[in-house]
Amino acid sequence: MATNRVTMKDISNTLGVSTAIINRALNNKPGVSKELKEKIIKTADELGYRVNKVAQSMARAPIIIGVVIPGEWAEYFDVLKSGIEKEFDRLLDYNVESRYYIINNIHSNRETVDKLEQCIKDKVSGIILCDVFPTGLEKIMNKLKLSNIPIVMIGGTQNMNDNCLCSVQVDAYLSGKIAAEMLSFLTGSEHEEKDVVLFVGNKDNVEHKLKITGFTDFAKNRNLNIIGIYETLDDDQIAAQLAKKIMNEVSTIDGMYVATANSPAICGVVEANGAKTKIVSTDIYDKIAGYIRNNIIQCTVFQDLEKHGRTAVKVIYEYLAEQKCPDKVMYIRPQIIIKSNLDAYFREQDNY
């Protein structure tokens, strides 16, 4: 049976306190004693009062969130952007606007600074900064702080300062450990030493450093002999050239951990050589799914980039609209996808 919605007026009548005082207490504003505030909150809870957040959001100025994101490397950033857009769609009724600032050259420090400068000019309420590699952002970060524009980063912490609310990132150390453990099972390395190689995008990147450390720490106790750690610079051509060079120089490579989006390029070389190398890749998209189905890739460490994007939007919205402060680092736990749960993963994505 339908019931009438409890309002601030109902709480006011119950306690004999003005609605202005009730409003201050429930919205955590000054001017209400601690004892009275606690009494108001308790009474509101007992009466079943629920904040009408949609109505609240319509009564304030729009929240404008700038998203600074590279336009290249679609396998990574397009998935991030999909998650960001899905969360913005969820906030359509909450007076929130999104503005995208696309970086054409991911390695361009100047372009990143220019986009952040434009965010200041556009008077955005907050910024989501997506996995930008260049250093040298200290000055613009300080300028954003003076402009009172908070930032949520997606990715590593190398550019974080006290103006960054938090970094949303994969638990990279755990990703490396998972990859090493999977290769130890796949190659049977507990009984005899097996030769493995590791591919990362950039050894100087914080996330990739952690993946290397996690992998090497676990490999020590599992008879995995790491014969090389190679940088692909997130370039498919470089990745393929490195894979060819390694396979020409080493007669047998028992396992590979590809901690970048370059798995398809490396898998193509392995397949062409007819090698029996066991491969653990990173993330999941159509090309990787094809290699899993064809048994070239045995499993992939799924970082759930869409969840990274959704979480970043949720965090900065809750901070701007509700003054909710997040943890400084929010980890997205990696998962394993293998052939048997591959189709289930795609069904979940389609239904989200």
C-alpha angles and dihedrals in degrees: 000000000000117000130197116260114252112243136192087257090062091053089047092053092047095052100029090236126131119261089238090062091045090052092050093049097047093046094046094244125153124259100068125098118241092244095050092044091054090048092050093048092048092049091047090053093048092050092048096245115176125189113245095224094179091056090045092052093050090054094058134062116277117274107231115199119192118210114203106194137155117251094211133071093052095187089068110024098037089058091048090049091050090058092046092051093048091055092047088052088055089054096050092114094046101075094254125146127195125208121188123213108191121208110208096191113043092197094052111109090183094055092050090051091048092053092049090048088053090052089058092049090049090052095231117186094225142347137232108205113197119215100301112181105200120098122211097078094122097107096049091045089055090048090053089050091053088049089053093237111146122212134212113196125207108208135012128006099234093110098039123123133163090283090066111093091204148317119248107207146149116263090254097181090055090048090057092048092049091050092051092048092050092050090049089056094043096049098035090235095159089080101040138006116274128196116234137172132208127214121199131171098233128356090210094058111103094224093049092047089056092049090052092049094047091048096047094044092055095039092060092070098040104058092253109149108203105211095178147000111207134192117222094180083222089284118133093209093052090045092053092047091051092049091051092048093050094047091049092051100041121054096207129020109184098191146006131200110199105195094181140063089264095090096114092054091051093042090054090058093046091049093047090052092049089232122167093217115148111232131203110189136184129255126340135265135139099288093047091046089055092053091048091052090049091049095242091114113042097193142344131220103234113213096183097227091182089061089051089057095044092048094050093054092045092050097049093043093052090048094049097040102032105019089239110160116213130210112277091245123028112195124208107207115231121234136200122247118191134169094275096057098032096099091045089056092054091048090053091051092050091051097046 
